[in-house]
mmCIF file of C-alpha atoms in Angstrom:
data_model
loop_
_atom_site.group_PDB
_atom_site.id
_atom_site.type_symbol
_atom_site.label_atom_id
_atom_site.label_comp_id
_atom_site.label_asym_id
_atom_site.label_seq_id
_atom_site.Cartn_x
_atom_site.Cartn_y
_atom_site.Cartn_z
ATOM 1 C CA UNK A 1 0.007 -0.029 -0.122
ATOM 2 C CA UNK A 2 1.370 3.284 -1.150
ATOM 3 C CA UNK A 3 -0.219 5.320 2.112
ATOM 4 C CA UNK A 4 1.420 4.525 5.443
ATOM 5 C CA UNK A 5 -0.545 5.366 8.824
ATOM 6 C CA UNK A 6 1.752 6.553 11.270
ATOM 7 C CA UNK A 7 -0.459 6.601 13.979
ATOM 8 C CA UNK A 8 1.106 4.453 16.403
ATOM 9 C CA UNK A 9 4.370 6.775 16.177
ATOM 10 C CA UNK A 10 2.302 9.841 16.871
ATOM 11 C CA UNK A 11 0.506 8.499 19.957
ATOM 12 C CA UNK A 12 4.237 7.117 21.114
ATOM 13 C CA UNK A 13 5.253 11.008 20.408
ATOM 14 C CA UNK A 14 2.150 12.516 22.652
ATOM 15 C CA UNK A 15 2.647 9.600 25.252
ATOM 16 C CA UNK A 16 -1.167 8.413 24.629
ATOM 17 C CA UNK A 17 -2.753 5.422 24.625
ATOM 18 C CA UNK A 18 -5.205 3.824 21.760
ATOM 19 C CA UNK A 19 -8.135 3.816 24.346
ATOM 20 C CA UNK A 20 -7.509 7.042 25.124
ATOM 21 C CA UNK A 21 -7.415 8.420 21.751
ATOM 22 C CA UNK A 22 -10.543 6.404 20.810
ATOM 23 C CA UNK A 23 -12.579 8.038 24.212
ATOM 24 C CA UNK A 24 -11.217 11.709 22.807
ATOM 25 C CA UNK A 25 -12.238 10.939 19.127
ATOM 26 C CA UNK A 26 -15.045 9.025 19.353
ATOM 27 C CA UNK A 27 -14.121 5.927 17.262
ATOM 28 C CA UNK A 28 -14.603 2.629 18.554
ATOM 29 C CA UNK A 29 -10.986 0.871 19.679
ATOM 30 C CA UNK A 30 -11.551 -2.049 16.508
ATOM 31 C CA UNK A 31 -11.777 0.952 13.901
ATOM 32 C CA UNK A 32 -8.859 2.635 15.209
ATOM 33 C CA UNK A 33 -6.908 -0.623 15.174
ATOM 34 C CA UNK A 34 -7.818 -1.475 11.593
ATOM 35 C CA UNK A 35 -6.276 2.104 10.916
ATOM 36 C CA UNK A 36 -3.424 1.590 12.416
ATOM 37 C CA UNK A 37 -3.019 -1.581 11.229
ATOM 38 C CA UNK A 38 -3.466 -0.095 7.632
ATOM 39 C CA UNK A 39 -6.343 -2.392 6.872
ATOM 40 C CA UNK A 40 -8.682 0.661 6.496
ATOM 41 C CA UNK A 41 -9.850 1.608 3.135
ATOM 42 C CA UNK A 42 -10.641 4.955 3.553
ATOM 43 C CA UNK A 43 -10.517 7.865 6.408
ATOM 44 C CA UNK A 44 -13.358 10.507 6.390
ATOM 45 C CA UNK A 45 -12.413 13.696 7.255
ATOM 46 C CA UNK A 46 -14.229 14.464 10.193
ATOM 47 C CA UNK A 47 -12.369 11.330 11.366
ATOM 48 C CA UNK A 48 -8.905 12.668 10.491
ATOM 49 C CA UNK A 49 -9.883 16.394 11.887
ATOM 50 C CA UNK A 50 -10.788 14.695 15.140
ATOM 51 C CA UNK A 51 -7.501 13.000 15.179
ATOM 52 C CA UNK A 52 -5.663 15.860 14.594
ATOM 53 C CA UNK A 53 -7.162 17.513 17.215
ATOM 54 C CA UNK A 54 -6.764 15.058 20.080
ATOM 55 C CA UNK A 55 -3.184 14.474 18.832
ATOM 56 C CA UNK A 56 -2.032 18.197 18.317
ATOM 57 C CA UNK A 57 -0.834 17.442 14.951
ATOM 58 C CA UNK A 58 -1.046 17.749 11.222
ATOM 59 C CA UNK A 59 -2.548 15.193 8.913
ATOM 60 C CA UNK A 60 1.169 14.975 6.899
ATOM 61 C CA UNK A 61 1.926 13.418 10.467
ATOM 62 C CA UNK A 62 -0.414 10.547 10.500
ATOM 63 C CA UNK A 63 -0.646 9.714 6.566
ATOM 64 C CA UNK A 64 2.812 9.245 4.695
ATOM 65 C CA UNK A 65 2.997 8.426 0.688
ATOM 66 C CA UNK A 66 5.558 5.632 0.129
ATOM 67 C CA UNK A 67 6.176 5.108 -3.580
ATOM 68 C CA UNK A 68 6.662 1.056 -4.248
ATOM 69 C CA UNK B 1 -36.104 -17.727 22.518
ATOM 70 C CA UNK B 2 -37.783 -14.358 21.313
ATOM 71 C CA UNK B 3 -41.116 -15.565 19.151
ATOM 72 C CA UNK B 4 -41.664 -12.498 17.255
ATOM 73 C CA UNK B 5 -38.375 -12.409 15.771
ATOM 74 C CA UNK B 6 -38.319 -15.512 15.640
ATOM 75 C CA UNK B 7 -41.671 -15.494 13.289
ATOM 76 C CA UNK B 8 -40.638 -11.997 11.011
ATOM 77 C CA UNK B 9 -41.374 -12.913 7.415
ATOM 78 C CA UNK B 10 -37.508 -13.665 6.087
ATOM 79 C CA UNK B 11 -37.493 -15.902 8.990
ATOM 80 C CA UNK B 12 -40.781 -17.500 7.714
ATOM 81 C CA UNK B 13 -39.292 -17.921 3.895
ATOM 82 C CA UNK B 14 -35.943 -19.186 5.555
ATOM 83 C CA UNK B 15 -38.046 -22.209 7.439
ATOM 84 C CA UNK B 16 -40.639 -22.567 3.437
ATOM 85 C CA UNK B 17 -36.788 -23.097 1.711
ATOM 86 C CA UNK B 18 -36.060 -25.929 3.936
ATOM 87 C CA UNK B 19 -39.640 -27.460 3.584
ATOM 88 C CA UNK B 20 -39.301 -27.410 -0.022
ATOM 89 C CA UNK B 21 -36.505 -28.774 -0.190
ATOM 90 C CA UNK B 22 -37.494 -31.715 1.978
ATOM 91 C CA UNK B 23 -40.419 -32.325 -0.530
ATOM 92 C CA UNK B 24 -38.199 -32.257 -3.370
ATOM 93 C CA UNK B 25 -36.127 -34.643 -1.471
ATOM 94 C CA UNK B 26 -39.254 -37.168 -0.924
ATOM 95 C CA UNK B 27 -40.015 -36.342 -4.743
ATOM 96 C CA UNK B 28 -36.382 -37.972 -5.135
ATOM 97 C CA UNK B 29 -36.986 -40.726 -3.049
ATOM 98 C CA UNK B 30 -40.706 -41.330 -4.503
ATOM 99 C CA UNK B 31 -39.006 -41.233 -8.201
ATOM 100 C CA UNK B 32 -36.730 -43.825 -7.332
ATOM 101 C CA UNK B 33 -39.600 -45.772 -5.677
ATOM 102 C CA UNK B 34 -41.941 -45.473 -8.295
ATOM 103 C CA UNK B 35 -39.162 -46.390 -11.070
ATOM 104 C CA UNK B 36 -39.210 -49.847 -9.108
ATOM 105 C CA UNK B 37 -43.040 -50.304 -9.254
ATOM 106 C CA UNK B 38 -42.952 -49.598 -12.904
ATOM 107 C CA UNK B 39 -40.366 -52.487 -13.481
ATOM 108 C CA UNK B 40 -43.171 -54.850 -11.681
ATOM 109 C CA UNK B 41 -46.025 -53.363 -14.002
ATOM 110 C CA UNK B 42 -43.576 -54.464 -17.081
ATOM 111 C CA UNK B 43 -43.515 -57.816 -15.980
ATOM 112 C CA UNK B 44 -47.166 -58.386 -15.747
ATOM 113 C CA UNK B 45 -47.418 -57.854 -19.424
ATOM 114 C CA UNK B 46 -46.589 -60.147 -22.271
ATOM 115 C CA UNK B 47 -43.363 -59.029 -23.739
ATOM 116 C CA UNK B 48 -44.804 -57.662 -27.039
ATOM 117 C CA UNK B 49 -46.963 -55.459 -24.887
ATOM 118 C CA UNK B 50 -45.618 -53.495 -22.181
ATOM 119 C CA UNK B 51 -46.587 -50.777 -20.054
ATOM 120 C CA UNK B 52 -43.546 -48.409 -20.072
ATOM 121 C CA UNK B 53 -42.851 -44.823 -18.471
ATOM 122 C CA UNK B 54 -40.895 -42.820 -20.441
ATOM 123 C CA UNK B 55 -39.170 -40.305 -18.428
ATOM 124 C CA UNK B 56 -39.069 -36.876 -20.051
ATOM 125 C CA UNK B 57 -41.691 -34.435 -21.178
ATOM 126 C CA UNK B 58 -43.584 -35.215 -24.277
ATOM 127 C CA UNK B 59 -46.521 -34.407 -26.410
ATOM 128 C CA UNK B 60 -49.481 -36.465 -26.357
ATOM 129 C CA UNK B 61 -51.306 -36.817 -29.373
ATOM 130 C CA UNK B 62 -54.391 -38.436 -29.522
ATOM 131 C CA UNK B 63 -56.895 -38.746 -33.015
ATOM 132 C CA UNK B 64 -60.387 -39.685 -31.945
ATOM 133 C CA UNK B 65 -61.789 -37.812 -35.085
ATOM 134 C CA UNK B 66 -58.838 -38.640 -37.656
ATOM 135 C CA UNK B 67 -58.938 -35.341 -38.992
ATOM 136 C CA UNK B 68 -58.538 -33.850 -35.886
ATOM 137 C CA UNK B 69 -55.514 -34.401 -33.475
ATOM 138 C CA UNK B 70 -55.443 -32.884 -29.763
ATOM 139 C CA UNK B 71 -52.280 -32.468 -28.543
ATOM 140 C CA UNK B 72 -51.479 -32.421 -24.931
ATOM 141 C CA UNK B 73 -48.048 -31.751 -23.007
ATOM 142 C CA UNK B 74 -47.676 -34.304 -20.458
ATOM 143 C CA UNK B 75 -44.474 -34.474 -18.007
ATOM 144 C CA UNK B 76 -43.836 -38.351 -18.356
ATOM 145 C CA UNK B 77 -45.077 -40.721 -21.333
ATOM 146 C CA UNK B 78 -46.920 -43.254 -19.726
ATOM 147 C CA UNK B 79 -48.330 -46.084 -22.199
ATOM 148 C CA UNK B 80 -48.713 -49.311 -23.797
ATOM 149 C CA UNK B 81 -46.006 -50.482 -26.542
ATOM 150 C CA UNK B 82 -44.457 -53.231 -27.862
ATOM 151 C CA UNK B 83 -41.047 -52.589 -28.607
ATOM 152 C CA UNK B 84 -39.606 -53.016 -32.494
ATOM 153 C CA UNK B 85 -36.131 -52.946 -32.016
ATOM 154 C CA UNK B 86 -33.368 -54.582 -29.971
ATOM 155 C CA UNK B 87 -34.858 -54.537 -26.011
ATOM 156 C CA UNK B 88 -31.748 -53.975 -24.416
ATOM 157 C CA UNK B 89 -30.967 -51.297 -25.932
ATOM 158 C CA UNK B 90 -34.672 -50.197 -25.381
ATOM 159 C CA UNK B 91 -34.128 -50.746 -21.936
ATOM 160 C CA UNK B 92 -30.826 -49.035 -21.412
ATOM 161 C CA UNK B 93 -32.331 -46.087 -23.610
ATOM 162 C CA UNK B 94 -35.126 -45.643 -20.641
ATOM 163 C CA UNK B 95 -32.774 -46.684 -17.624
ATOM 164 C CA UNK B 96 -30.695 -43.373 -19.329
ATOM 165 C CA UNK B 97 -33.753 -41.266 -19.171
ATOM 166 C CA UNK B 98 -34.876 -42.278 -16.311
ATOM 167 C CA UNK B 99 -31.084 -41.440 -14.574
ATOM 168 C CA UNK B 100 -31.390 -37.819 -16.207
ATOM 169 C CA UNK B 101 -34.849 -37.470 -14.843
ATOM 170 C CA UNK B 102 -32.990 -37.942 -11.414
ATOM 171 C CA UNK B 103 -29.935 -35.810 -12.063
ATOM 172 C CA UNK B 104 -32.341 -33.086 -13.198
ATOM 173 C CA UNK B 105 -34.053 -33.505 -9.899
ATOM 174 C CA UNK B 106 -30.632 -33.324 -8.159
ATOM 175 C CA UNK B 107 -29.776 -30.221 -9.525
ATOM 176 C CA UNK B 108 -32.897 -28.553 -8.376
ATOM 177 C CA UNK B 109 -32.335 -29.898 -4.813
ATOM 178 C CA UNK B 110 -28.868 -28.411 -4.750
ATOM 179 C CA UNK B 111 -29.881 -25.144 -6.357
ATOM 180 C CA UNK B 112 -32.393 -24.768 -3.519
ATOM 181 C CA UNK B 113 -29.277 -26.318 -1.001
ATOM 182 C CA UNK B 114 -27.614 -23.132 -1.708
ATOM 183 C CA UNK B 115 -30.687 -20.681 -1.994
ATOM 184 C CA UNK B 116 -31.127 -21.659 1.786
ATOM 185 C CA UNK B 117 -27.480 -21.128 2.523
ATOM 186 C CA UNK B 118 -28.167 -17.414 1.388
ATOM 187 C CA UNK B 119 -31.513 -17.227 3.002
ATOM 188 C CA UNK B 120 -29.668 -18.302 6.238
ATOM 189 C CA UNK B 121 -27.078 -15.136 5.501
ATOM 190 C CA UNK B 122 -30.283 -12.965 5.264
ATOM 191 C CA UNK B 123 -31.568 -14.475 8.388
ATOM 192 C CA UNK B 124 -28.628 -13.495 10.261
ATOM 193 C CA UNK B 125 -28.380 -9.865 8.505
ATOM 194 C CA UNK B 126 -24.918 -10.725 6.671
ATOM 195 C CA UNK B 127 -25.997 -11.278 3.151
ATOM 196 C CA UNK B 128 -23.407 -8.729 1.688
ATOM 197 C CA UNK B 129 -20.461 -11.877 1.925
ATOM 198 C CA UNK B 130 -18.289 -12.924 -0.680
ATOM 199 C CA UNK B 131 -19.657 -16.523 -0.470
ATOM 200 C CA UNK B 132 -23.058 -15.278 -1.373
ATOM 201 C CA UNK B 133 -21.992 -14.044 -4.527
ATOM 202 C CA UNK B 134 -19.997 -17.516 -5.531
ATOM 203 C CA UNK B 135 -23.076 -19.439 -4.535
ATOM 204 C CA UNK B 136 -25.493 -17.039 -6.856
ATOM 205 C CA UNK B 137 -22.644 -17.906 -9.638
ATOM 206 C CA UNK B 138 -23.157 -21.708 -9.007
ATOM 207 C CA UNK B 139 -27.130 -21.620 -8.666
ATOM 208 C CA UNK B 140 -27.006 -19.787 -11.880
ATOM 209 C CA UNK B 141 -24.711 -22.270 -13.955
ATOM 210 C CA UNK B 142 -27.211 -24.639 -12.334
ATOM 211 C CA UNK B 143 -29.998 -23.069 -13.982
ATOM 212 C CA UNK B 144 -28.291 -23.192 -17.174
ATOM 213 C CA UNK B 145 -27.427 -27.139 -16.800
ATOM 214 C CA UNK B 146 -30.956 -27.790 -16.680
ATOM 215 C CA UNK B 147 -32.551 -26.877 -20.250
ATOM 216 C CA UNK B 148 -29.143 -29.107 -21.371
ATOM 217 C CA UNK B 149 -30.316 -31.859 -19.297
ATOM 218 C CA UNK B 150 -33.720 -31.405 -20.854
ATOM 219 C CA UNK B 151 -32.366 -31.685 -24.629
ATOM 220 C CA UNK B 152 -30.353 -34.422 -23.919
ATOM 221 C CA UNK B 153 -33.263 -36.327 -22.033
ATOM 222 C CA UNK B 154 -35.591 -35.221 -25.426
ATOM 223 C CA UNK B 155 -33.116 -36.778 -27.928
ATOM 224 C CA UNK B 156 -32.578 -39.741 -26.178
ATOM 225 C CA UNK B 157 -36.563 -39.945 -25.629
ATOM 226 C CA UNK B 158 -36.831 -39.204 -29.578
ATOM 227 C CA UNK B 159 -34.366 -42.773 -30.156
ATOM 228 C CA UNK B 160 -36.421 -44.659 -27.840
ATOM 229 C CA UNK B 161 -39.863 -43.697 -29.173
ATOM 230 C CA UNK B 162 -38.524 -44.592 -32.585
ATOM 231 C CA UNK B 163 -37.860 -48.126 -31.102
ATOM 232 C CA UNK B 164 -41.652 -48.538 -30.192
ATOM 233 C CA UNK B 165 -44.800 -48.971 -31.798
ATOM 234 C CA UNK B 166 -47.679 -47.536 -29.564
ATOM 235 C CA UNK B 167 -50.730 -50.014 -29.258
ATOM 236 C CA UNK B 168 -53.188 -47.513 -28.018
ATOM 237 C CA UNK B 169 -54.694 -44.942 -30.324
ATOM 238 C CA UNK B 170 -52.283 -42.476 -29.279
ATOM 239 C CA UNK B 171 -49.252 -40.826 -30.389
ATOM 240 C CA UNK B 172 -46.592 -39.520 -28.369
ATOM 241 C CA UNK B 173 -43.346 -36.808 -29.351
ATOM 242 C CA UNK B 174 -40.669 -35.550 -27.339
ATOM 243 C CA UNK B 175 -41.464 -31.728 -25.613
ATOM 244 C CA UNK B 176 -38.843 -29.320 -24.653
ATOM 245 C CA UNK B 177 -39.547 -25.940 -23.048
ATOM 246 C CA UNK B 178 -36.265 -24.431 -22.107
ATOM 247 C CA UNK B 179 -37.129 -20.472 -22.344
ATOM 248 C CA UNK B 180 -37.759 -20.007 -18.322
ATOM 249 C CA UNK B 181 -34.414 -21.866 -17.132
ATOM 250 C CA UNK B 182 -31.891 -20.066 -19.662
ATOM 251 C CA UNK B 183 -33.380 -16.953 -19.000
ATOM 252 C CA UNK B 184 -33.171 -17.295 -14.658
ATOM 253 C CA UNK B 185 -29.959 -18.948 -15.298
ATOM 254 C CA UNK B 186 -28.370 -15.740 -17.151
ATOM 255 C CA UNK B 187 -30.449 -13.328 -14.520
ATOM 256 C CA UNK B 188 -29.120 -15.098 -11.425
ATOM 257 C CA UNK B 189 -25.493 -14.941 -12.629
ATOM 258 C CA UNK B 190 -26.147 -11.232 -13.457
ATOM 259 C CA UNK B 191 -27.309 -11.179 -9.931
ATOM 260 C CA UNK B 192 -24.277 -12.747 -9.092
ATOM 261 C CA UNK B 193 -22.117 -10.164 -10.621
ATOM 262 C CA UNK B 194 -24.146 -7.438 -8.970
ATOM 263 C CA UNK B 195 -23.603 -9.254 -5.319
ATOM 264 C CA UNK B 196 -19.911 -9.504 -6.362
ATOM 265 C CA UNK B 197 -19.719 -5.661 -6.822
ATOM 266 C CA UNK B 198 -22.176 -4.802 -3.505
ATOM 267 C CA UNK B 199 -20.363 -6.723 -1.464
ATOM 268 C CA UNK B 200 -17.051 -4.836 -2.643
ATOM 269 C CA UNK B 201 -19.076 -1.639 -2.008
ATOM 270 C CA UNK B 202 -20.078 -2.905 1.557
ATOM 271 C CA UNK B 203 -16.738 -3.949 2.424
ATOM 272 C CA UNK B 204 -15.310 -0.583 1.602
ATOM 273 C CA UNK B 205 -17.811 1.162 3.149
ATOM 274 C CA UNK B 206 -17.205 -0.941 6.478
ATOM 275 C CA UNK B 207 -13.380 -0.206 6.138
ATOM 276 C CA UNK B 208 -13.901 3.286 5.891
ATOM 277 C CA UNK B 209 -13.254 4.650 9.469
#
């Protein structure tokens, strides 16, 4: 997959657990796990905005493009 | 057990499909049992005057008034005949017709078995799974097999009818109507394609966070 999700990196940087993020963003743990493991097919702007607000970061910090 | 929940429309359809499957199974067993009883009937007549059941659709033509022929479509030809050709070859053809008849019922049973599997997913509310589109492709292919079996049966029936002379005032011809099966088979396969696309969209939607 060309788009890499660096959610675990950002969580480690902010010293935040997935449970805390789940509570702040309002997304279920299973859905955040899907996102973290890169199994997600798409992400809504509203979810991305909520994650960026909770982690105090930019979308580019969470998503990264890697050429194959 | 929640009785109201268990009696919803989809539950009723699901249980009805199992009942229908059971009836088809009984029909299958009944056909086999009937074939044995037909053998008994055959042995009761002299070798030149047999009461034979041909397993295949036919058109019964009776000439009450010589100029006017009344034609009726019958599911199985059942009449007194005298075999003109080799009796073993004739019997082999008749057994083949019966085997094809059983094969047709088996195909229908398999079709309804797959349908009950799909209905189970409807009951469980997991209808959009990839297995269902595969099931629909298979069901469509099965439906397209029936006309093929019918055509083979009609061909063998035609050959078998050439070997006999009807002792009663009737005449039979093979009859095949395959329009409905072909149309339904194609529609079911197309539905399979639609279902495959639907499942893909559903999976994508499910994995959108």
